[in-house]
C-alpha positions as MATLAB code, in Angstrom:
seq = 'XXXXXXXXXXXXXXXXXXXXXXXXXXXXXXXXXXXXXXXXXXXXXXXXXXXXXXXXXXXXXXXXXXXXXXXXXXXXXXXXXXXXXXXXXXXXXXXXXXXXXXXXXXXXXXXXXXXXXXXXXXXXXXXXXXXXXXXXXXXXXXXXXXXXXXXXXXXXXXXXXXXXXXXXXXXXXXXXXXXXXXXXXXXXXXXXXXXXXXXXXXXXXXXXXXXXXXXXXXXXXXXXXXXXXXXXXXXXXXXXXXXXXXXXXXXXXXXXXXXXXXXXXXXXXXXXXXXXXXXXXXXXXX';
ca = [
      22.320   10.334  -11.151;
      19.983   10.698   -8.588;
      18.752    7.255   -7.136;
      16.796    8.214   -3.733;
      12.678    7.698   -4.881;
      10.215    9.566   -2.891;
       8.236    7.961    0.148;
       5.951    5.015   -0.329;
       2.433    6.139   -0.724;
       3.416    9.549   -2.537;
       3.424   10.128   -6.252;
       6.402   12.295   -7.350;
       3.428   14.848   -8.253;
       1.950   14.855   -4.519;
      -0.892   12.959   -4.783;
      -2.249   10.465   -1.885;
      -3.217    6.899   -2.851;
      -6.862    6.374   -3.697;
      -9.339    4.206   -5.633;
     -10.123    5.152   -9.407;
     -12.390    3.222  -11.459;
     -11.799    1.892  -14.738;
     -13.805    0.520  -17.195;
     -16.562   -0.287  -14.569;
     -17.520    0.369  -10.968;
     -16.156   -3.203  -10.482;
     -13.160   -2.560  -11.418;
     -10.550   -0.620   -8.865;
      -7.113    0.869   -9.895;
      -4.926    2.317   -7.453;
      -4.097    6.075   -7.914;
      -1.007    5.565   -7.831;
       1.875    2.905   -7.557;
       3.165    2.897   -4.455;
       7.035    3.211   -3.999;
       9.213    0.511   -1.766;
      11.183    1.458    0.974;
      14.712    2.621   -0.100;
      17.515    0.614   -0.431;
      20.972    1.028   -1.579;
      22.845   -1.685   -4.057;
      25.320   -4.391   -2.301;
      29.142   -3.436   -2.148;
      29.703   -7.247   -2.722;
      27.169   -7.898   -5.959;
      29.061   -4.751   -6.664;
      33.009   -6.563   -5.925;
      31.580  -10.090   -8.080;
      30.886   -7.915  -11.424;
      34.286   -5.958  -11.161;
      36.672   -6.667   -8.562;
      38.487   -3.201   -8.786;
      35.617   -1.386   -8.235;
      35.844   -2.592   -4.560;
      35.925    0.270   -2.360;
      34.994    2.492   -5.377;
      32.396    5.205   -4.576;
      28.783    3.932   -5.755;
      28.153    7.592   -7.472;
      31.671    7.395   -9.443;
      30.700    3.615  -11.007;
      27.512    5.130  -12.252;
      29.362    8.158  -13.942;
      31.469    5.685  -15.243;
      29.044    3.478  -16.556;
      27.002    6.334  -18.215;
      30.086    7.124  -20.086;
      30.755    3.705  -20.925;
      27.734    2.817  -22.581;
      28.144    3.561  -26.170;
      30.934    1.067  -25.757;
      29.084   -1.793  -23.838;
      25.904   -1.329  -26.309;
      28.798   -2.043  -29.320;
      29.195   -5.188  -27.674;
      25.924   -6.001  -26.975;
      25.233   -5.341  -31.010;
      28.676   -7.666  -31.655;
      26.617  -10.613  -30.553;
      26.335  -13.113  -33.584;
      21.845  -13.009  -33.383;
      21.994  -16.411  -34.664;
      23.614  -18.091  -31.710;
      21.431  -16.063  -29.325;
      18.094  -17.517  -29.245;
      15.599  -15.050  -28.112;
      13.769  -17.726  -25.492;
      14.511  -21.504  -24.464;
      12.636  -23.595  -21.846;
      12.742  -22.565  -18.449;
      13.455  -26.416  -17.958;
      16.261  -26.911  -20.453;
      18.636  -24.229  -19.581;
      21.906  -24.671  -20.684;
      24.985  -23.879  -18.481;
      26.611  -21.064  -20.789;
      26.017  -20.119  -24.524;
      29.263  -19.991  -26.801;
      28.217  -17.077  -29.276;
      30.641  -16.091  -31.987;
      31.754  -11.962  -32.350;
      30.665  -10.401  -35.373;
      32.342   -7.214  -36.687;
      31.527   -4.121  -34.903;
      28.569   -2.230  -36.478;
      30.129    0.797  -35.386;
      33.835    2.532  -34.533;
      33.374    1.739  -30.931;
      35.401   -0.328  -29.018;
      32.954   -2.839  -27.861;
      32.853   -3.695  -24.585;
      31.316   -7.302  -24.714;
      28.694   -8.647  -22.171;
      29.457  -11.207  -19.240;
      25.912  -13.136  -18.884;
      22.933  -14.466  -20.650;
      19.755  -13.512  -18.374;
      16.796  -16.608  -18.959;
      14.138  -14.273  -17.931;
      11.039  -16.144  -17.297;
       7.506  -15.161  -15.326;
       7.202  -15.321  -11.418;
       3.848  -15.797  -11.750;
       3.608  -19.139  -13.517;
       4.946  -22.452  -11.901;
       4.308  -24.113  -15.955;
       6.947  -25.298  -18.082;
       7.481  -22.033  -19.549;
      10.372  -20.106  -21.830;
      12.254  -18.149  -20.689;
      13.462  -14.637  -22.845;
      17.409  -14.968  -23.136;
      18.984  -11.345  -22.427;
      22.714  -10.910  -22.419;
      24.112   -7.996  -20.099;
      26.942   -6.762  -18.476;
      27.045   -7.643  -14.901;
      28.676   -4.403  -13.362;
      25.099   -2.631  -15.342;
      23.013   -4.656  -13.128;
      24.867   -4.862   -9.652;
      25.027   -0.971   -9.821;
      21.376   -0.720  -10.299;
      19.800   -2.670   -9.087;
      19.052   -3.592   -5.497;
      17.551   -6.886   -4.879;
      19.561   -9.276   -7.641;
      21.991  -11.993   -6.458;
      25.332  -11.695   -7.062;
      26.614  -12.313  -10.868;
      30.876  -12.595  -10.603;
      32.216  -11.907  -13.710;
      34.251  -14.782  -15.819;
      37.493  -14.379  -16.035;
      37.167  -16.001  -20.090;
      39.456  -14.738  -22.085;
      37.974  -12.924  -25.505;
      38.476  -14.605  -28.797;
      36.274  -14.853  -31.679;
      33.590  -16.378  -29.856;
      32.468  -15.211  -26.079;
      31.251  -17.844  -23.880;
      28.360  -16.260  -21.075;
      27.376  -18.063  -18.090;
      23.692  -18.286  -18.348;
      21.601  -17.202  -15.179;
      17.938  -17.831  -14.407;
      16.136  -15.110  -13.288;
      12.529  -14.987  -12.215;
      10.330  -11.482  -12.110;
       6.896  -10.819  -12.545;
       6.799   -9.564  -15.945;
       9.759  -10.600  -18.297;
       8.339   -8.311  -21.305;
       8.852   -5.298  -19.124;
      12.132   -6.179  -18.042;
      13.299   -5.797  -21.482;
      12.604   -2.216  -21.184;
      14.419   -2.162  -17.959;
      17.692   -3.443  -19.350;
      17.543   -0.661  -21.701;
      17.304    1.757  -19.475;
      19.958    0.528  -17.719;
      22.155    1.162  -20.868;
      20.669    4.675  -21.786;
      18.730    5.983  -19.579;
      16.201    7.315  -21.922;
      13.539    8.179  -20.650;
      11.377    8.906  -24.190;
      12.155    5.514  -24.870;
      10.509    4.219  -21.472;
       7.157    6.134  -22.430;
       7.321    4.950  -26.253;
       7.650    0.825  -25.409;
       4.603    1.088  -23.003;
       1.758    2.451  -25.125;
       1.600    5.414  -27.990;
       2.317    8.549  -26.980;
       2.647   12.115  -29.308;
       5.862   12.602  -30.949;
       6.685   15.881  -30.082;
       6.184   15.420  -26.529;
       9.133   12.879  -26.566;
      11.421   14.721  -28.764;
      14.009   16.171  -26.051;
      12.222   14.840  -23.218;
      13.996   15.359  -19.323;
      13.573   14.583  -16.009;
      12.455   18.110  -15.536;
      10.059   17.783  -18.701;
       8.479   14.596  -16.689;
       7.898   16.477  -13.651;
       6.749   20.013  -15.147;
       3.896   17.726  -17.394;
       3.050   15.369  -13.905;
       2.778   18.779  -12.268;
       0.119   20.236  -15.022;
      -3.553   19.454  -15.210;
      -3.960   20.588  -18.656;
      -0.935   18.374  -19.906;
      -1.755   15.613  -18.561;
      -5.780   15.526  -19.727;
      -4.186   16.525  -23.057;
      -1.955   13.293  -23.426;
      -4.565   10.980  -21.965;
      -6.463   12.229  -24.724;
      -4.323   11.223  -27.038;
      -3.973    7.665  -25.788;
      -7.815    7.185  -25.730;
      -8.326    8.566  -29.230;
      -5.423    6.116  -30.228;
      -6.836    3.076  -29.245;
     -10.263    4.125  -30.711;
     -11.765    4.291  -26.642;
     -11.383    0.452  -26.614;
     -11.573   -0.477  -23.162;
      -9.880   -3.672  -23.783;
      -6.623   -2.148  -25.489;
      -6.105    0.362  -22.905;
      -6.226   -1.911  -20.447;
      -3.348   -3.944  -21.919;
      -1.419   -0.283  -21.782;
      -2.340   -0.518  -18.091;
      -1.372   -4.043  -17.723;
       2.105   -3.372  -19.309;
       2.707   -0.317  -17.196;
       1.774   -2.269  -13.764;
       4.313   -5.059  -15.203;
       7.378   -2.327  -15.609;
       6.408   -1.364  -11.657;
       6.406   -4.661  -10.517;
      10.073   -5.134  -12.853;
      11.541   -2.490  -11.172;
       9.849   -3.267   -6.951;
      11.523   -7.317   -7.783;
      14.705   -5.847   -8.858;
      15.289   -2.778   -6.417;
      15.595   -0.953   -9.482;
      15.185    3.205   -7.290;
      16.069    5.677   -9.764;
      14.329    8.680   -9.130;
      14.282    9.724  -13.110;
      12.644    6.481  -13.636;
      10.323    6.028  -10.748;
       8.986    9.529  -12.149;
       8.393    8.291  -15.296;
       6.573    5.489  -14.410;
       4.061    7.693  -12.356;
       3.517    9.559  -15.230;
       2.564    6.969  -17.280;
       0.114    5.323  -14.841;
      -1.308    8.934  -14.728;
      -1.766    9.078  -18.667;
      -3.163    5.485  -18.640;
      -5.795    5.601  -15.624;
      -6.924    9.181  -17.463;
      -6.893    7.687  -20.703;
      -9.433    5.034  -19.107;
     -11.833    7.350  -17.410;
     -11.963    9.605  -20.686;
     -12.961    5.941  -22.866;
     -15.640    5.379  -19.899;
     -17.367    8.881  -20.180;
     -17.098    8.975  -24.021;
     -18.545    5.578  -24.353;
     -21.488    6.004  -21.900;
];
């Protein structure tokens, strides 16, 4: 799994930064989203999520992980949803959450999470909630760049799992739930379906090399930003929520150090259907 993204200031598709309008001349969207410089995960966030990993080749955890994640999404699904509220207060955090194992809903070993993520908004210094999201540590440290350091509990597993719960700031905790599935499956199709609507049959069997033959194609791209505009009916004000949603999953994946290629594609590809989508609404509205 290739993890190296291409320059800062260069779409996958070779296209320079520039200005595009949106829904008025006021209004300025960059061309494209501009990549960070590289940076490779830490061999000690890394050593905290699984100490015999240490010394482990980076590429070799990844296989592994890939392999492993029918089993770790078995014990993500094992969570009791009852005990796992879906936000608290950013101000009211509890310690850990004790959630009891149900049986497995499928003939997978599960492989149960170590944390409970309370993902709230960088952006607000408010009271706010914050979305609880239970991982696997090891996911996350081998990932993901810029997060501190989550050591795995050494609990032992009964009938009931007790997770350390972590506070985590970013920019847009909505998009981050898209991240963490990633993480897991690496779909892309699933990426391009949670961030606005987008034709059927161009997801079914979607690649990498699917993402970057369509980024690479005029006539592909026009066609799908077609699609989005005639979707949301040319409202202005709908596609730019599809914009705002897609700018959130870049600035997810910049706060985390989250650089794989696959995704970082992906993600120009969408901000490519979106802008288009916008400039088609404009012209067929005037």
């Amino acid at each position: 799994m290739s993890t190296q993204p291409i320059p800062f200031g260069r779409s996958a598709h070779g296209k320079r930064d520039s200005q595009v309008s949106s829904s008025s001349s006021s209004v300025q969207l960059p061309r494209t989203l501009a990549r960070p410089e590289f940076i490779e995960v830490s061999p000690t966030a890394i050593a905290a999520a699984a100490p015999e990993l240490v010394n482990v080749p980076l590429g070799y955890i990844r296989r592994r992980l890939w392999s492993e994640a029918p089993q770790m999404m078995a014990g993500l699904s094992s969570l009791a949803p009852s005990h796992v509220p879906s936000s608290l207060p950013r101000s009211h955090l509890p310690p850990s959450l004790s959630i009891p194992l149900r049986a497995p809903l499928s003939p997978v070993t599960p492989t149960y999470p170590t944390h409970v993520l309370a993902v709230s908004s960088s952006k607000s210094s408010h009271d706010t909630q914050a979305i609880m999201v239970p991982v696997h540590s090891l996911v996350l440290a081998a990932q993901c760049a810029r997060l501190p350091e989550l050591r795995t509990p050494n609990a032992p597993v009964s009938h009931t799992l007790h997770l350390p719960v972590i506070p985590m700031s970013i920019p847009s905790p909505a998009a981050f739930t898209i991240l963490r599935s990633f993480m897991y499956d690496h779909r892309l199709d699933q990426v391009l379906e949670a961030l606005f609507p987008i034709p059927p049959s161009f997801l079914a069997n979607l690649s990498h090399s699917g993402i970057r033959a369509t980024m690479s194609s005029g006539q592909a791209l026009h066609q799908l930003s077609l699609y989005l505009c005639e979707a949301s009916g040319q409202n202005l004000q709908t596609l730019t929520t599809y914009t705002a949603r897609v700018k959130g999953l870049w600035q997810d994946m910049v706060a985390l150090g989250l650089f794989d290629t696959e995704l970082w594609d992906t993600l120009d590809l969408a901000w490519d259907i979106v802008l288009g989508a916008m400039n088609l609404a404009v012209v067929m509205r005037q």
